[in-house]
Short mmCIF file of C-alpha atoms in Angstrom, two decimals:
data_model
loop_
_atom_site.label_atom_id
_atom_site.label_comp_id
_atom_site.label_asym_id
_atom_site.label_seq_id
_atom_site.Cartn_x
_atom_site.Cartn_y
_atom_site.Cartn_z
CA MET Q 1 244.27 41.06 -91.70
CA PRO Q 2 244.75 37.42 -92.03
CA ARG Q 3 246.32 35.98 -95.02
CA HIS Q 4 244.20 34.03 -95.51
CA GLN Q 5 241.36 36.57 -96.04
CA ASN Q 6 243.51 37.71 -99.39
CA THR Q 7 244.33 35.16 -100.67
CA ALA Q 8 240.09 34.88 -100.96
CA ALA Q 9 240.11 37.81 -102.92
CA GLN Q 10 242.41 36.41 -105.12
CA ARG Q 11 240.63 34.22 -105.49
CA ALA Q 12 237.63 35.56 -106.17
CA ARG Q 13 238.96 38.13 -108.56
CA GLN Q 14 240.59 34.70 -110.34
CA ALA Q 15 237.27 33.11 -110.51
CA GLN Q 16 235.04 36.28 -111.77
CA ARG Q 17 237.30 36.06 -114.50
CA GLU Q 18 236.63 33.21 -115.29
CA THR Q 19 233.48 32.24 -115.06
CA GLY Q 20 232.28 35.68 -115.31
CA GLY Q 21 231.04 34.93 -112.20
CA LYS Q 22 230.04 38.01 -109.20
CA TYR Q 23 232.88 38.85 -106.81
CA THR Q 24 230.80 38.98 -104.35
CA ALA Q 25 229.13 35.37 -104.71
CA GLU Q 26 232.46 34.72 -105.77
CA LEU Q 27 234.32 35.33 -102.88
CA ARG Q 28 231.92 33.97 -100.18
CA LYS Q 29 232.73 30.96 -102.19
CA ALA Q 30 236.05 31.69 -101.54
CA THR Q 31 236.40 32.62 -98.16
CA PRO Q 32 236.63 29.55 -95.96
CA THR Q 33 234.49 28.53 -93.04
CA GLU Q 34 233.57 25.78 -90.74
CA SER Q 35 233.79 23.18 -93.09
CA GLN Q 36 235.53 24.62 -95.67
CA PRO Q 37 239.72 24.33 -94.01
CA ALA Q 38 241.96 27.88 -94.67
CA PRO Q 39 244.82 27.52 -97.64
CA PHE Q 40 247.62 25.67 -96.11
CA THR Q 41 251.80 26.41 -97.65
CA LEU Q 42 253.32 22.82 -99.94
CA GLY Q 43 255.62 22.96 -96.73
CA GLU Q 44 253.03 22.28 -93.92
CA LEU Q 45 251.53 19.98 -96.59
CA LEU Q 46 255.38 17.98 -96.74
CA THR Q 47 256.41 18.34 -93.08
CA ALA Q 48 252.83 16.65 -92.12
CA CYS Q 49 253.14 13.73 -94.66
CA GLY Q 50 257.08 12.80 -93.16
CA THR Q 51 255.97 13.61 -89.11
CA SER Q 52 252.09 12.64 -88.86
CA PRO Q 53 251.67 9.39 -87.04
CA ASP Q 54 249.61 6.27 -89.60
CA TRP Q 55 245.35 7.19 -88.98
CA THR Q 56 244.27 4.19 -87.01
CA GLY Q 57 240.60 5.12 -88.33
CA GLU Q 58 238.90 2.21 -90.27
CA HIS Q 59 238.75 3.26 -93.83
CA PRO Q 60 234.48 2.25 -94.60
CA VAL Q 61 234.76 2.77 -98.63
CA VAL Q 62 237.17 -0.45 -99.14
CA ASP Q 63 237.99 -3.78 -96.40
CA PRO Q 64 241.34 -3.61 -94.38
CA GLU Q 65 243.64 -5.10 -96.75
CA TRP Q 66 243.16 -2.95 -99.58
CA ALA Q 67 243.17 -0.02 -97.15
CA PRO Q 68 246.35 2.45 -98.42
CA GLU Q 69 248.16 4.14 -95.27
CA MET Q 70 246.90 7.26 -94.27
CA PHE Q 71 247.72 10.13 -92.44
CA ASP Q 72 245.46 12.59 -90.45
CA PHE Q 73 246.28 16.43 -93.02
CA ALA Q 74 242.85 18.90 -91.07
CA PRO Q 75 243.37 21.25 -93.76
CA LEU Q 76 242.29 18.56 -96.81
CA GLY Q 77 239.56 17.51 -94.58
CA GLY Q 78 240.58 14.77 -93.62
CA PRO Q 79 242.69 11.39 -93.66
CA VAL Q 80 244.62 11.39 -97.13
CA PRO Q 81 247.49 8.46 -98.45
CA TYR Q 82 250.45 9.08 -97.81
CA SER Q 83 251.53 7.65 -101.35
CA THR Q 84 248.91 10.04 -103.62
CA VAL Q 85 250.04 12.85 -101.58
CA LEU Q 86 253.73 12.29 -102.55
CA LEU Q 87 252.32 12.32 -105.77
CA LEU Q 88 250.98 15.43 -105.37
CA LEU Q 89 254.32 16.73 -103.87
CA GLY Q 90 256.26 15.39 -106.56
CA ARG Q 91 253.73 17.15 -109.84
CA LEU Q 92 253.80 20.81 -108.22
CA ALA Q 93 258.02 20.54 -108.58
CA PRO Q 94 259.48 22.82 -107.97
CA ALA Q 95 257.69 24.73 -105.97
CA SER Q 96 258.54 25.76 -102.72
CA ARG Q 97 256.93 25.30 -99.45
CA SER Q 98 256.03 28.63 -99.06
CA THR Q 99 253.26 27.75 -102.88
CA GLU Q 100 249.98 27.44 -101.26
CA LEU Q 101 247.29 25.29 -101.43
CA GLU Q 102 243.83 24.87 -101.05
CA LEU Q 103 240.49 21.89 -100.29
CA GLU Q 104 238.32 22.73 -103.50
CA SER Q 105 235.91 19.55 -102.23
CA ARG Q 106 235.85 16.41 -100.67
CA ASN Q 107 233.54 13.23 -101.16
CA GLY Q 108 234.13 11.05 -98.40
CA PHE Q 109 236.58 8.69 -97.91
CA HIS Q 110 236.12 8.94 -101.85
CA SER Q 111 238.17 11.85 -103.82
CA LEU Q 112 239.20 15.27 -103.42
CA ILE Q 113 240.31 17.83 -105.54
CA VAL Q 114 242.99 20.10 -103.74
CA ALA Q 115 243.24 23.68 -105.96
CA CYS Q 116 247.12 25.27 -106.86
CA GLY Q 117 247.92 27.87 -108.58
CA GLY Q 118 245.31 28.03 -110.98
CA ARG Q 119 245.78 24.47 -111.45
CA ARG Q 120 243.59 21.70 -109.74
CA PHE Q 121 244.79 17.76 -109.25
CA GLU Q 122 242.10 15.06 -108.10
CA MET Q 123 243.36 12.76 -105.20
CA VAL Q 124 241.54 8.86 -104.90
CA LEU Q 125 241.72 7.76 -101.23
CA SER Q 126 240.30 4.72 -101.47
CA GLN Q 127 243.64 3.39 -102.81
CA ASP Q 128 247.30 4.05 -103.00
CA ASP Q 129 249.05 6.42 -105.91
CA TYR Q 130 245.78 7.68 -107.65
CA LEU Q 131 246.29 11.33 -108.70
CA THR Q 132 244.85 12.78 -111.53
CA GLU Q 133 244.82 16.48 -112.33
CA ARG Q 134 241.51 18.02 -113.90
CA CYS Q 135 240.68 20.90 -115.81
CA ARG Q 136 241.12 24.19 -114.38
CA ILE Q 137 237.44 25.63 -113.77
CA PRO Q 138 236.56 25.23 -110.72
CA GLY Q 139 234.03 22.60 -110.25
CA CYS Q 140 234.55 20.89 -113.93
CA GLU Q 141 235.03 17.02 -113.42
CA SER Q 142 236.32 16.25 -116.42
CA GLY Q 143 240.66 16.55 -116.73
CA PRO Q 144 242.06 18.55 -119.41
CA VAL Q 145 243.51 18.96 -122.91
CA SER Q 146 247.28 18.47 -121.83
CA ALA Q 147 247.80 18.95 -117.96
CA TYR Q 148 250.79 20.73 -119.81
CA THR Q 149 250.44 23.04 -122.16
CA ILE Q 150 246.46 23.08 -123.23
CA PRO Q 151 244.99 23.29 -119.63
CA TYR Q 152 240.82 23.10 -120.36
CA CYS Q 153 238.47 19.84 -121.17
CA ALA Q 154 237.97 19.58 -124.47
CA HIS Q 155 234.10 19.66 -123.54
CA ARG Q 156 233.50 22.49 -122.95
CA HIS Q 157 235.39 24.90 -120.98
CA LEU Q 158 238.65 25.09 -123.87
CA ALA Q 159 236.65 26.85 -126.51
CA GLU Q 160 235.39 29.83 -123.77
CA ARG Q 161 239.32 30.69 -123.31
CA PRO Q 162 240.16 34.06 -125.32
CA GLU Q 163 242.03 34.43 -128.24
CA ASP Q 164 245.37 35.25 -127.41
CA GLU Q 165 244.79 32.48 -124.40
CA LEU Q 166 244.33 29.83 -128.12
CA VAL Q 167 246.74 30.81 -130.11
CA GLU Q 168 249.36 30.88 -127.25
CA MET Q 169 247.95 27.58 -126.06
CA ALA Q 170 248.62 26.06 -129.67
CA ARG Q 171 252.17 27.32 -129.43
CA ALA Q 172 253.12 26.06 -126.50
CA TRP Q 173 250.78 22.37 -127.97
CA GLY Q 174 253.39 22.68 -131.25
CA HIS Q 175 256.83 23.62 -128.99
CA ALA Q 176 255.86 20.25 -127.12
CA GLN Q 177 255.51 18.51 -130.15
CA ARG Q 178 258.04 19.29 -132.07
CA GLU Q 179 260.57 18.96 -129.19
CA GLU Q 180 259.32 15.25 -128.29
CA PHE Q 181 259.07 14.48 -132.41
CA SER Q 182 261.48 16.63 -134.76
CA ALA Q 183 264.44 14.42 -133.69
CA GLY Q 184 264.29 11.42 -135.83
CA ASP Q 185 262.31 13.60 -138.33
CA PRO Q 186 261.55 17.30 -138.62
CA ALA Q 187 258.50 16.36 -140.89
CA ALA Q 188 256.85 14.02 -138.85
CA VAL Q 189 255.61 16.63 -135.60
CA PRO Q 190 251.93 14.51 -134.69
CA LEU Q 191 249.65 17.24 -132.98
CA GLY Q 192 247.31 15.04 -132.86
CA LYS Q 193 243.88 15.60 -131.91
CA GLU Q 194 244.98 17.52 -128.69
CA GLY Q 195 245.59 20.66 -132.45
CA ASP Q 196 242.28 19.12 -132.96
CA HIS Q 197 240.88 20.37 -130.28
CA LEU Q 198 242.80 23.57 -129.93
CA ILE Q 199 240.88 24.61 -133.82
CA GLU Q 200 237.59 23.52 -132.58
CA ALA Q 201 237.89 25.79 -129.95
CA ALA Q 202 239.69 28.00 -132.71
CA VAL Q 203 236.51 27.58 -134.35
CA ALA Q 204 233.75 28.24 -131.52
CA GLN Q 205 235.47 31.45 -130.69
CA CYS Q 206 236.52 32.90 -133.99
CA PRO Q 207 240.51 32.93 -134.29
CA PHE Q 208 240.97 29.77 -136.44
CA LEU Q 209 243.93 31.19 -138.69
CA PRO Q 210 246.18 32.76 -135.63
CA VAL Q 211 245.56 29.04 -133.79
CA LYS Q 212 246.40 27.32 -137.19
CA THR Q 213 249.24 28.74 -137.76
CA ALA Q 214 250.58 29.44 -134.33
CA LEU Q 215 250.13 24.87 -134.37
CA ILE Q 216 251.58 24.33 -137.40
CA GLU Q 217 254.62 27.35 -137.56
CA ALA Q 218 255.71 26.38 -133.43
CA ALA Q 219 255.87 22.46 -134.62
CA TYR Q 220 257.72 22.92 -138.12
CA GLU Q 221 259.21 26.11 -138.94
CA GLU Q 222 257.93 29.72 -139.97
CA PRO Q 223 257.56 28.83 -144.23
CA GLU Q 224 259.87 31.72 -144.76
CA MET Q 225 262.04 29.73 -143.05
CA VAL Q 226 261.69 26.57 -143.88
CA ASP Q 227 264.70 26.71 -147.20
CA VAL Q 228 267.33 28.69 -144.78
CA VAL Q 229 267.08 25.93 -142.12
CA TYR Q 230 265.96 22.53 -143.76
CA PHE Q 231 267.75 21.90 -146.86
CA GLY Q 232 267.14 19.60 -150.48
CA GLU Q 233 264.59 16.74 -149.83
CA GLN Q 234 264.29 17.48 -146.05
CA ALA Q 235 263.01 21.09 -146.72
CA VAL Q 236 260.94 19.06 -149.24
CA GLN Q 237 259.22 17.09 -146.96
CA VAL Q 238 258.83 19.57 -144.62
CA GLN Q 239 256.81 21.83 -146.39
CA TYR Q 240 254.81 18.88 -147.40
CA ALA Q 241 253.89 17.90 -143.91
CA MET Q 242 253.78 21.76 -143.36
CA ASP Q 243 250.85 21.25 -146.17
CA THR Q 244 249.65 18.62 -145.81
CA GLU Q 245 248.80 20.01 -141.78
CA HIS Q 246 247.09 22.75 -143.10
CA LEU Q 247 244.19 21.13 -145.06
CA GLN Q 248 243.37 18.22 -142.55
CA LEU Q 249 243.24 22.00 -139.49
CA GLU Q 250 240.92 23.47 -142.73
CA ARG Q 251 239.11 19.84 -142.59
CA VAL Q 252 238.55 20.13 -138.66
CA ALA Q 253 237.61 23.31 -139.27
CA GLN Q 254 235.17 22.43 -141.50
CA ALA Q 255 233.69 19.82 -139.11
CA ALA Q 256 233.64 21.19 -136.20
CA HIS Q 257 232.02 24.91 -138.25
CA ARG Q 258 229.09 22.39 -139.80
CA ARG Q 259 229.16 20.78 -135.78
CA ILE Q 260 228.00 24.12 -133.68
CA GLN Q 261 225.72 25.11 -137.01
CA LYS Q 262 223.84 22.22 -136.35
CA LEU Q 263 223.65 22.43 -132.44
CA ALA Q 264 222.15 25.51 -133.36
CA GLY Q 265 219.84 24.49 -135.94
CA GLY Q 266 220.66 25.91 -138.73
CA ARG Q 267 219.18 29.11 -137.76
CA CYS Q 268 220.92 32.39 -136.15
CA ALA Q 269 218.95 34.53 -133.23
CA CYS Q 270 217.83 36.64 -136.14
CA GLY Q 271 215.80 33.77 -138.24
CA ALA Q 272 218.42 33.92 -141.13
CA THR Q 273 219.91 30.14 -142.23
CA LEU Q 274 223.76 29.40 -141.12
CA GLN Q 275 225.92 29.60 -143.61
CA ILE Q 276 229.58 28.89 -143.17
CA GLY Q 277 231.56 31.41 -145.49
CA ALA Q 278 229.67 34.41 -143.23
CA GLY Q 279 233.15 35.71 -142.43
CA PRO Q 280 236.42 35.17 -141.12
CA LYS Q 281 235.43 36.88 -137.91
CA VAL Q 282 231.71 35.87 -137.64
CA PRO Q 283 230.60 32.91 -135.06
CA PRO Q 284 229.34 29.55 -136.23
CA GLN Q 285 226.49 29.98 -135.08
CA PHE Q 286 225.92 33.52 -136.45
CA CYS Q 287 224.84 34.57 -139.62
CA SER Q 288 226.62 38.08 -140.14
CA THR Q 289 229.55 40.80 -138.45
CA ALA Q 290 226.52 42.32 -137.16
CA CYS Q 291 224.59 39.86 -135.42
CA ALA Q 292 227.98 38.50 -133.88
CA SER Q 293 227.91 41.99 -132.86
CA ALA Q 294 224.76 42.68 -131.46
CA ALA Q 295 224.76 38.96 -129.11
CA GLY Q 296 228.23 40.26 -127.31
CA GLY Q 297 229.73 37.15 -129.92
CA GLN Q 298 232.98 39.60 -130.62
#
């Protein structure tokens, strides 16, 4: 069996897990056709970027004086800017030359989406040096909350992730912020809007407490270790920062809870009035554990 057929099957299985779609439908989407180039390797793209002659056609989107220097690369559906490809190669470092990429979609000479190892990048084709990472869900046009630690969009797909993944992303974001900011002041590690987005997603899925705990402990310290790691006034400041963050994230969670219930019209599917105190394992749009279980909410 050709290599790209094995890869298409793997991509279909991954898409099935992430979107809940049928495997056969996802396989049809993932299998290359005459209009969808087959996957290619990082080495092939690097070689083409270094050896291909300049594309000499007329750019149909921008005037000649503004058009980027491009080369033709069939697996990406046509000409692409040298500089944007180099940016992509840099973002994928230190991946090996055998790493596979694929063209997800191309919009003429305006832009394209290329995918690699679950990551998705938009390459603008009408100017130099314009590359943006996108949410990891195929077809999503939104950017991720954080490309490296929270790789899903806040608008929709982050809230669809399972509990263990939300906790892992919370831990990764907390560690990243601690590494960047704690050297100056271990009590001044910001969780920012990214932390709020994680909490909002956790409220929608129910694992608010483990996500909140993972965020704060990764950014600061485990409560029982504060007096071991820090001393005197610094320990007091770190503990105060953790307590303050707990309260802040509680407020974010309550606001997210009310917002979801408002979108649900204030009523559960069974007709009962929605209450914030329905229970720690009850999603905001349900009135009880029984209703959530009956609807597959747990």
